CSV table of C-alpha atoms in Angstrom, one decimal:
chain,number,residue,atom,x,y,z
A,126,MET,CA,0.2,0.0,-0.1
A,127,LYS,CA,1.3,3.3,-1.1
A,128,GLN,CA,2.2,5.8,1.6
A,129,PRO,CA,0.1,9.0,2.0
A,130,ILE,CA,1.9,11.9,1.0
A,131,ILE,CA,2.6,13.7,4.6
A,132,VAL,CA,2.3,11.2,7.5
A,133,PRO,CA,1.8,13.7,10.7
A,134,PRO,CA,2.9,12.8,13.9
A,135,ALA,CA,1.0,10.7,16.4
A,136,GLY,CA,-1.8,12.3,18.1
A,137,SER,CA,-1.9,15.3,16.1
A,138,ALA,CA,-4.5,16.2,13.4
A,139,ALA,CA,-4.2,15.8,9.3
A,140,PRO,CA,-2.9,19.2,7.4
A,141,THR,CA,-5.8,20.7,6.0
A,142,PHE,CA,-6.2,23.6,3.3
A,143,ALA,CA,-7.3,26.5,4.9
A,144,THR,CA,-10.7,28.0,3.8
A,145,GLY,CA,-10.2,30.6,0.7
A,146,ALA,CA,-6.5,28.9,0.2
A,147,GLY,CA,-7.5,27.9,-3.1
A,148,ASP,CA,-8.3,25.2,-5.5
A,149,ARG,CA,-6.4,21.6,-4.5
A,150,ILE,CA,-6.1,20.8,-8.1
A,151,GLU,CA,-5.1,23.8,-9.2
A,152,LEU,CA,-2.4,24.0,-6.5
A,153,LEU,CA,-1.5,20.7,-7.5
A,154,GLN,CA,-1.2,21.4,-11.0
A,155,THR,CA,0.7,24.4,-10.7
A,156,PHE,CA,3.3,22.4,-8.1
A,157,VAL,CA,3.2,19.7,-11.2
A,158,ARG,CA,4.1,22.2,-13.9
A,159,ILE,CA,7.1,24.0,-11.9
A,160,VAL,CA,9.0,20.5,-11.6
A,161,GLU,CA,8.8,20.0,-15.0
A,162,ALA,CA,9.3,23.3,-16.6
A,163,GLY,CA,12.1,23.4,-14.4
A,164,SER,CA,11.1,27.2,-13.0
A,165,LEU,CA,8.7,29.1,-11.9
A,166,SER,CA,9.0,31.7,-14.4
A,167,ALA,CA,8.7,28.9,-17.2
A,168,ALA,CA,5.7,27.5,-15.3
A,169,ALA,CA,4.2,30.6,-15.1
A,170,ALA,CA,4.5,31.0,-18.8
A,171,GLN,CA,2.8,28.1,-19.5
A,172,LEU,CA,-0.1,28.1,-17.3
A,173,ALA,CA,-0.6,31.8,-18.6
A,174,ILE,CA,-0.1,33.2,-14.9
A,175,THR,CA,2.2,35.6,-13.5
A,176,GLN,CA,5.5,34.6,-11.5
A,177,PRO,CA,4.2,35.6,-8.4
A,178,THR,CA,1.0,33.7,-8.8
A,179,ALA,CA,2.7,30.2,-9.0
A,180,SER,CA,4.9,31.2,-6.5
A,181,ARG,CA,1.7,32.1,-4.2
A,182,ARG,CA,0.6,28.7,-5.2
A,183,LEU,CA,3.4,26.8,-4.4
A,184,GLN,CA,3.8,28.6,-0.6
A,185,THR,CA,-0.3,27.9,-0.2
A,186,LEU,CA,0.7,24.0,-1.1
A,187,GLU,CA,3.4,23.8,1.3
A,188,ARG,CA,1.8,25.5,4.1
A,189,ALA,CA,-1.4,23.4,3.6
A,190,LEU,CA,0.7,20.2,3.6
A,191,GLY,CA,2.8,21.2,6.4
A,192,ALA,CA,6.3,20.5,4.2
A,193,ARG,CA,8.8,22.1,2.1
A,194,LEU,CA,8.4,20.2,-1.5
A,195,LEU,CA,11.2,22.5,-3.0
A,196,GLN,CA,14.4,23.9,-1.8
A,197,ARG,CA,15.3,27.0,-4.1
A,198,SER,CA,18.5,28.9,-4.4
A,199,THR,CA,19.2,32.5,-7.0
A,200,HIS,CA,20.1,29.6,-9.8
A,201,SER,CA,18.6,26.2,-8.9
A,202,MET,CA,15.4,24.4,-7.6
A,203,ARG,CA,15.1,21.0,-6.8
A,204,LEU,CA,12.7,18.9,-5.0
A,205,THR,CA,13.0,18.0,-1.3
A,206,ALA,CA,12.3,13.9,0.0
A,207,ASP,CA,8.6,15.0,0.4
A,208,GLY,CA,8.6,17.2,-2.6
A,209,GLU,CA,9.8,13.8,-4.8
A,210,ARG,CA,6.6,11.8,-2.9
A,211,CYS,CA,4.2,14.7,-3.3
A,212,TYR,CA,5.2,15.2,-6.8
A,213,GLU,CA,4.7,11.0,-7.7
A,214,HIS,CA,1.6,11.1,-5.6
A,215,ALA,CA,0.1,14.4,-7.4
A,216,ARG,CA,0.8,13.3,-11.0
A,217,GLU,CA,-1.6,10.1,-10.2
A,218,LEU,CA,-3.7,12.2,-8.7
A,219,LEU,CA,-4.5,14.4,-11.6
A,220,ALA,CA,-4.1,11.8,-14.3
A,221,GLY,CA,-6.9,10.3,-12.3
A,222,TRP,CA,-9.0,13.3,-12.0
A,223,ALA,CA,-9.1,14.1,-15.6
A,224,ALA,CA,-9.8,10.5,-16.7
A,225,PHE,CA,-12.9,10.7,-14.3
A,226,GLU,CA,-13.7,13.8,-15.8
A,227,SER,CA,-13.2,12.4,-19.5
A,228,GLU,CA,-15.5,9.4,-18.4
A,229,LEU,CA,-18.3,11.5,-16.7
A,230,ARG,CA,-18.5,13.6,-19.9
A,231,GLY,CA,-18.3,10.8,-22.4
A,232,ALA,CA,-19.0,11.6,-26.0
A,233,SER,CA,-20.1,15.1,-24.9
A,234,GLU,CA,-16.3,16.0,-24.3
A,235,GLU,CA,-15.4,19.0,-25.9
A,236,ALA,CA,-11.5,20.4,-26.7
A,237,GLU,CA,-11.0,23.4,-25.3
A,238,GLY,CA,-7.7,25.1,-24.1
A,239,ILE,CA,-4.8,25.7,-25.8
A,240,LEU,CA,-2.8,23.1,-27.8
A,241,ARG,CA,1.4,24.0,-28.3
A,242,VAL,CA,2.2,22.2,-31.6
A,243,VAL,CA,5.9,22.1,-33.3
A,244,ALA,CA,5.9,21.5,-37.2
A,245,PRO,CA,8.5,22.0,-39.8
A,246,HIS,CA,8.3,24.5,-41.8
A,247,ALA,CA,7.3,23.7,-45.0
A,248,PHE,CA,4.5,21.5,-44.3
A,249,GLY,CA,3.6,24.0,-41.3
A,250,GLN,CA,2.9,26.6,-43.5
A,251,GLU,CA,1.5,25.0,-46.5
A,252,ARG,CA,-0.2,21.3,-46.1
A,253,LEU,CA,-0.5,21.3,-42.7
A,254,VAL,CA,-2.7,25.1,-42.5
A,255,LYS,CA,-6.0,23.5,-43.8
A,256,PRO,CA,-6.3,20.5,-41.3
A,257,LEU,CA,-5.5,22.8,-38.7
A,258,ALA,CA,-8.1,25.4,-40.2
A,259,ASP,CA,-10.9,22.2,-40.2
A,260,TYR,CA,-9.4,21.3,-36.5
A,261,LEU,CA,-10.2,24.7,-35.3
A,262,ARG,CA,-13.3,25.1,-36.8
A,263,ARG,CA,-14.7,22.2,-35.5
A,264,HIS,CA,-13.8,23.1,-31.6
A,265,PRO,CA,-14.5,26.7,-31.5
A,266,ARG,CA,-13.1,26.9,-27.9
A,267,MET,CA,-9.3,25.2,-28.6
A,268,THR,CA,-6.7,27.8,-29.6
A,269,VAL,CA,-3.4,26.8,-30.9
A,270,GLU,CA,-0.2,27.9,-30.9
A,271,TRP,CA,1.6,26.9,-34.1
A,272,LEU,CA,5.4,26.8,-34.0
A,273,LEU,CA,7.6,25.8,-36.9
A,274,HIS,CA,10.9,24.8,-36.6
A,275,ASP,CA,12.8,22.1,-38.9
A,276,ASP,CA,15.1,20.9,-35.9
A,277,ASN,CA,13.5,17.5,-34.8
A,278,ALA,CA,15.3,17.6,-31.5
A,279,ILE,CA,13.2,18.6,-29.1
A,280,GLN,CA,14.3,17.1,-26.1
A,281,ASP,CA,11.9,18.1,-23.4
A,282,PHE,CA,8.1,18.6,-24.5
A,283,ILE,CA,6.8,19.1,-20.7
A,284,ALA,CA,9.7,21.8,-20.0
A,285,ALA,CA,9.1,23.4,-23.4
A,286,GLY,CA,5.3,23.3,-22.7
A,287,ILE,CA,4.9,21.7,-26.4
A,288,ASP,CA,1.7,19.1,-26.6
A,289,CYS,CA,2.9,17.5,-29.8
A,290,ALA,CA,4.6,18.0,-32.7
A,291,ILE,CA,4.7,16.9,-36.2
A,292,GLN,CA,8.1,15.3,-37.2
A,293,VAL,CA,9.7,14.4,-40.6
A,294,GLY,CA,12.3,11.6,-40.3
A,295,GLU,CA,12.9,9.1,-37.9
A,296,VAL,CA,12.3,9.4,-34.5
A,297,ALA,CA,15.0,8.6,-32.1
A,298,ASP,CA,13.6,9.5,-29.2
A,299,SER,CA,12.0,6.0,-27.4
A,300,SER,CA,10.0,8.1,-24.3
A,301,LEU,CA,7.3,9.6,-27.4
A,302,VAL,CA,4.7,8.1,-28.5
A,303,ALA,CA,5.2,8.1,-32.4
A,304,ILE,CA,2.0,7.9,-34.8
A,305,LYS,CA,2.9,7.4,-38.3
A,306,LEU,CA,1.0,9.6,-40.5
A,307,ALA,CA,2.4,9.0,-44.4
A,308,GLU,CA,5.6,8.8,-45.7
A,309,VAL,CA,7.4,11.6,-48.3
A,310,PRO,CA,8.9,10.7,-51.7
A,311,ARG,CA,11.8,12.4,-52.2
A,312,ILE,CA,13.3,12.9,-55.8
A,313,VAL,CA,16.3,14.4,-57.6
A,314,VAL,CA,16.1,17.5,-59.3
A,315,ALA,CA,17.9,20.2,-61.0
A,316,ALA,CA,17.4,23.3,-63.2
A,317,PRO,CA,17.7,22.6,-66.8
A,318,SER,CA,20.5,25.7,-67.2
A,319,LEU,CA,22.8,23.2,-64.6
A,320,LEU,CA,22.8,21.1,-67.7
A,321,GLY,CA,23.4,23.4,-70.7
A,322,ASN,CA,23.6,21.5,-73.7
A,323,GLY,CA,24.9,18.3,-72.3
A,324,ALA,CA,22.6,15.1,-71.7
A,325,PRO,CA,21.1,14.7,-68.3
A,326,PRO,CA,22.6,11.8,-66.5
A,327,GLU,CA,21.3,8.4,-67.0
A,328,ARG,CA,23.2,6.3,-64.1
A,329,ALA,CA,23.0,7.7,-60.4
A,330,ALA,CA,27.3,7.5,-60.3
A,331,ASP,CA,26.8,10.2,-62.8
A,332,LEU,CA,25.8,12.6,-60.7
A,333,ALA,CA,28.8,13.0,-58.5
A,334,ALA,CA,30.2,15.0,-61.8
A,335,LEU,CA,27.4,17.7,-60.8
A,336,PRO,CA,27.6,20.5,-58.4
A,337,TRP,CA,25.3,19.8,-55.2
A,338,LEU,CA,23.0,21.3,-52.5
A,339,ALA,CA,22.6,20.1,-49.4
A,340,LEU,CA,19.6,20.0,-47.2
A,341,ARG,CA,21.4,19.6,-43.7
A,342,THR,CA,18.4,18.0,-41.8
A,343,TYR,CA,18.9,15.1,-44.0
A,344,TYR,CA,22.0,14.7,-46.2
A,345,ARG,CA,25.3,16.9,-46.1
A,346,HIS,CA,28.1,15.1,-47.7
A,347,GLU,CA,26.6,12.0,-49.2
A,348,VAL,CA,23.5,10.9,-51.0
A,349,ARG,CA,21.7,7.4,-51.3
A,350,LEU,CA,19.9,6.6,-53.6
A,351,THR,CA,17.9,3.1,-54.4
A,352,HIS,CA,17.0,2.2,-58.0
A,353,LEU,CA,12.9,1.5,-58.0
A,354,ASP,CA,12.7,-1.5,-60.2
A,355,THR,CA,16.0,-3.9,-59.4
A,356,GLY,CA,16.7,-2.1,-55.8
A,357,GLU,CA,20.0,-1.7,-56.5
A,358,SER,CA,21.6,1.2,-54.2
A,359,ALA,CA,23.9,3.7,-55.0
A,360,ARG,CA,26.3,6.0,-52.6
A,361,ILE,CA,27.0,9.5,-53.7
A,362,PRO,CA,29.7,11.4,-52.4
A,363,ILE,CA,28.8,15.2,-52.5
A,364,ALA,CA,30.9,18.5,-51.7
A,365,PRO,CA,27.7,20.9,-51.5
A,366,ARG,CA,28.1,24.6,-52.9
A,367,LEU,CA,25.2,25.4,-50.2
A,368,SER,CA,23.8,24.0,-47.4
A,369,THR,CA,20.7,25.0,-45.7
A,370,ASP,CA,18.5,23.7,-43.4
A,371,SER,CA,15.2,25.0,-45.2
A,372,LEU,CA,13.6,22.8,-47.8
A,373,TYR,CA,12.1,26.0,-49.2
A,374,ALA,CA,15.5,27.7,-49.7
A,375,LEU,CA,17.2,24.3,-50.9
A,376,ARG,CA,14.2,24.0,-53.7
A,377,SER,CA,14.6,28.4,-54.8
A,378,ALA,CA,18.7,27.7,-55.1
A,379,ALA,CA,18.1,24.5,-56.9
A,380,VAL,CA,15.8,26.7,-59.7
A,381,GLN,CA,18.3,29.3,-59.5
A,382,GLY,CA,20.8,26.4,-61.0
A,383,LEU,CA,23.1,26.4,-58.3
A,384,GLY,CA,23.2,22.8,-58.1
A,385,VAL,CA,21.5,19.2,-57.9
A,386,ALA,CA,19.4,18.7,-54.9
A,387,ILE,CA,17.3,16.0,-53.1
A,388,GLY,CA,13.5,17.1,-51.9
A,389,SER,CA,9.9,15.9,-51.3
A,390,ALA,CA,8.1,15.3,-54.4
A,391,TRP,CA,5.4,17.5,-53.3
A,392,VAL,CA,7.3,20.4,-52.9
A,393,MET,CA,9.3,20.3,-56.2
A,394,ALA,CA,6.1,19.5,-58.5
A,395,ASP,CA,5.0,22.8,-59.8
A,396,ASP,CA,8.0,23.7,-60.6
A,397,LEU,CA,8.8,20.3,-62.4
A,398,ALA,CA,5.2,21.1,-64.3
A,399,ALA,CA,6.2,24.7,-65.4
A,400,GLY,CA,9.8,23.5,-66.6
A,401,ARG,CA,11.7,25.2,-64.0
A,402,LEU,CA,13.2,22.0,-62.7
A,403,VAL,CA,13.8,18.6,-64.4
A,404,GLN,CA,14.0,15.3,-62.3
A,405,LEU,CA,17.5,13.8,-62.9
A,406,VAL,CA,17.6,9.7,-62.8
A,407,PRO,CA,13.9,9.0,-62.3
A,408,ARG,CA,14.2,5.6,-61.8
A,409,TRP,CA,16.7,6.5,-58.5
A,410,GLN,CA,15.3,7.7,-55.4
A,411,ALA,CA,15.8,8.7,-52.0
A,412,ALA,CA,14.4,6.7,-49.3
A,413,PRO,CA,11.2,8.3,-48.2
A,414,LEU,CA,10.7,10.4,-45.4
A,415,PRO,CA,8.4,8.9,-42.3
A,416,VAL,CA,5.7,11.7,-41.3
A,417,ASN,CA,5.2,11.1,-37.5
A,418,LEU,CA,2.9,12.7,-34.9
A,419,VAL,CA,4.8,12.7,-31.4
A,420,TYR,CA,3.6,13.2,-27.8
A,421,PRO,CA,5.2,12.5,-24.8
A,422,TYR,CA,3.5,9.1,-23.0
A,423,ALA,CA,0.9,9.6,-20.3
A,424,ARG,CA,-1.9,7.7,-18.4
A,425,PHE,CA,-4.4,10.3,-19.8
A,426,TYR,CA,-4.6,12.4,-22.9
A,427,PRO,CA,-6.5,15.4,-22.9
A,428,ALA,CA,-9.5,15.7,-25.8
A,429,ARG,CA,-7.5,18.8,-27.3
A,430,LEU,CA,-4.8,16.1,-28.0
A,431,ARG,CA,-6.9,13.2,-29.0
A,432,PHE,CA,-9.2,15.1,-31.6
A,433,PHE,CA,-6.0,16.8,-32.9
A,434,VAL,CA,-4.4,13.2,-33.6
A,435,GLU,CA,-7.8,12.2,-35.2
A,436,ALA,CA,-8.1,15.3,-37.2
A,437,MET,CA,-4.1,15.0,-38.4
A,438,ARG,CA,-4.4,11.3,-39.4
A,439,ALA,CA,-7.8,11.9,-41.4
A,440,ALA,CA,-5.8,14.3,-43.5
A,441,ALA,CA,-2.5,13.0,-43.7
A,442,PRO,CA,-2.9,11.5,-47.6
A,443,GLU,CA,-3.9,15.0,-48.5
A,444,VAL,CA,-1.2,16.4,-46.7
A,445,VAL,CA,1.7,14.6,-48.5
A,446,GLY,CA,-0.1,14.7,-51.7
A,447,GLU,CA,-0.3,10.7,-51.9
A,448,HIS,CA,-3.4,11.3,-54.1
A,449,GLU,CA,-2.0,13.6,-56.6
A,450,ARG,CA,-0.2,14.2,-59.7
A,451,ASP,CA,3.2,14.7,-57.3
A,452,ARG,CA,3.4,10.8,-56.4
A,453,ALA,CA,6.5,10.1,-57.4
A,454,PRO,CA,7.7,7.4,-60.2
A,455,GLY,CA,7.0,4.1,-58.9
A,456,GLU,CA,5.5,5.5,-55.8
A,457,ALA,CA,2.8,2.8,-54.6
A,458,PRO,CA,-0.6,4.1,-52.9
A,459,PRO,CA,-0.3,3.5,-49.2
A,460,ALA,CA,-1.9,0.3,-47.6
A,461,SER,CA,-5.2,0.7,-46.3
């Protein structure tokens, strides 16, 4: 049997919350957020309250429980022994309370509050805005903070106040739930001016003689291609004239004739159709990139997150263009 958070001395009365001391759930929520955010100021920002309010709630909780929960100094903050016990019990209590509320609300539960989402620039500016708009129309009590970053290394979702992220590429963090939405085909492209009057390369190995552009997030000094028909693989060393972490900048540089690029097929589709780019060695492609929606493990997930996950899963084929003409040559439709 688990020990209570605070065990009073024999013969003494159990600590109680004084009248007007504030809602117990609110105090515990604030304490848990302070611990997970790592500071009073970060917790206050995530809770949309002032730092003095967060500090006052913490002090109220400590007085009510009759124990110091955090040791604070100018530059650091750490849990006391009682604080560690309180934190573990508080997390279980809050998760249980949220699940209880959800069960009582049943099918009538509505998403409300703030959802903080990180998405890649290209998808976040273009393909994901429509399903995001549909989500907000369907849930009018929701507000979304839409944060665009191409760096997948969001090490601590909780401390950053992030509810979920949409990531392109493999998910290396095993502490995250990863829901695969789709795969993005990638192709090799260049401007016609880069080739001049010469014939386009016919073999993957011929690409090594051309100037290159690098998308630092996925390739820098070497590219790997696979033949769609034979499964043969090729490794091509490159010395890029330009490296960038932006898919849009990569496309623009390719259109300017600065070098060969490998990028998502849907991003290159309009320039290919207009003749500003041409696809090189079309039977050779880089491995498709998985698109995952990721979020931290928890015993209970709020309605705002569950409905967002559902919306993104439903919109995934449209987001990556699986039903459009820009499907890469040889790309099979997703399995049902």
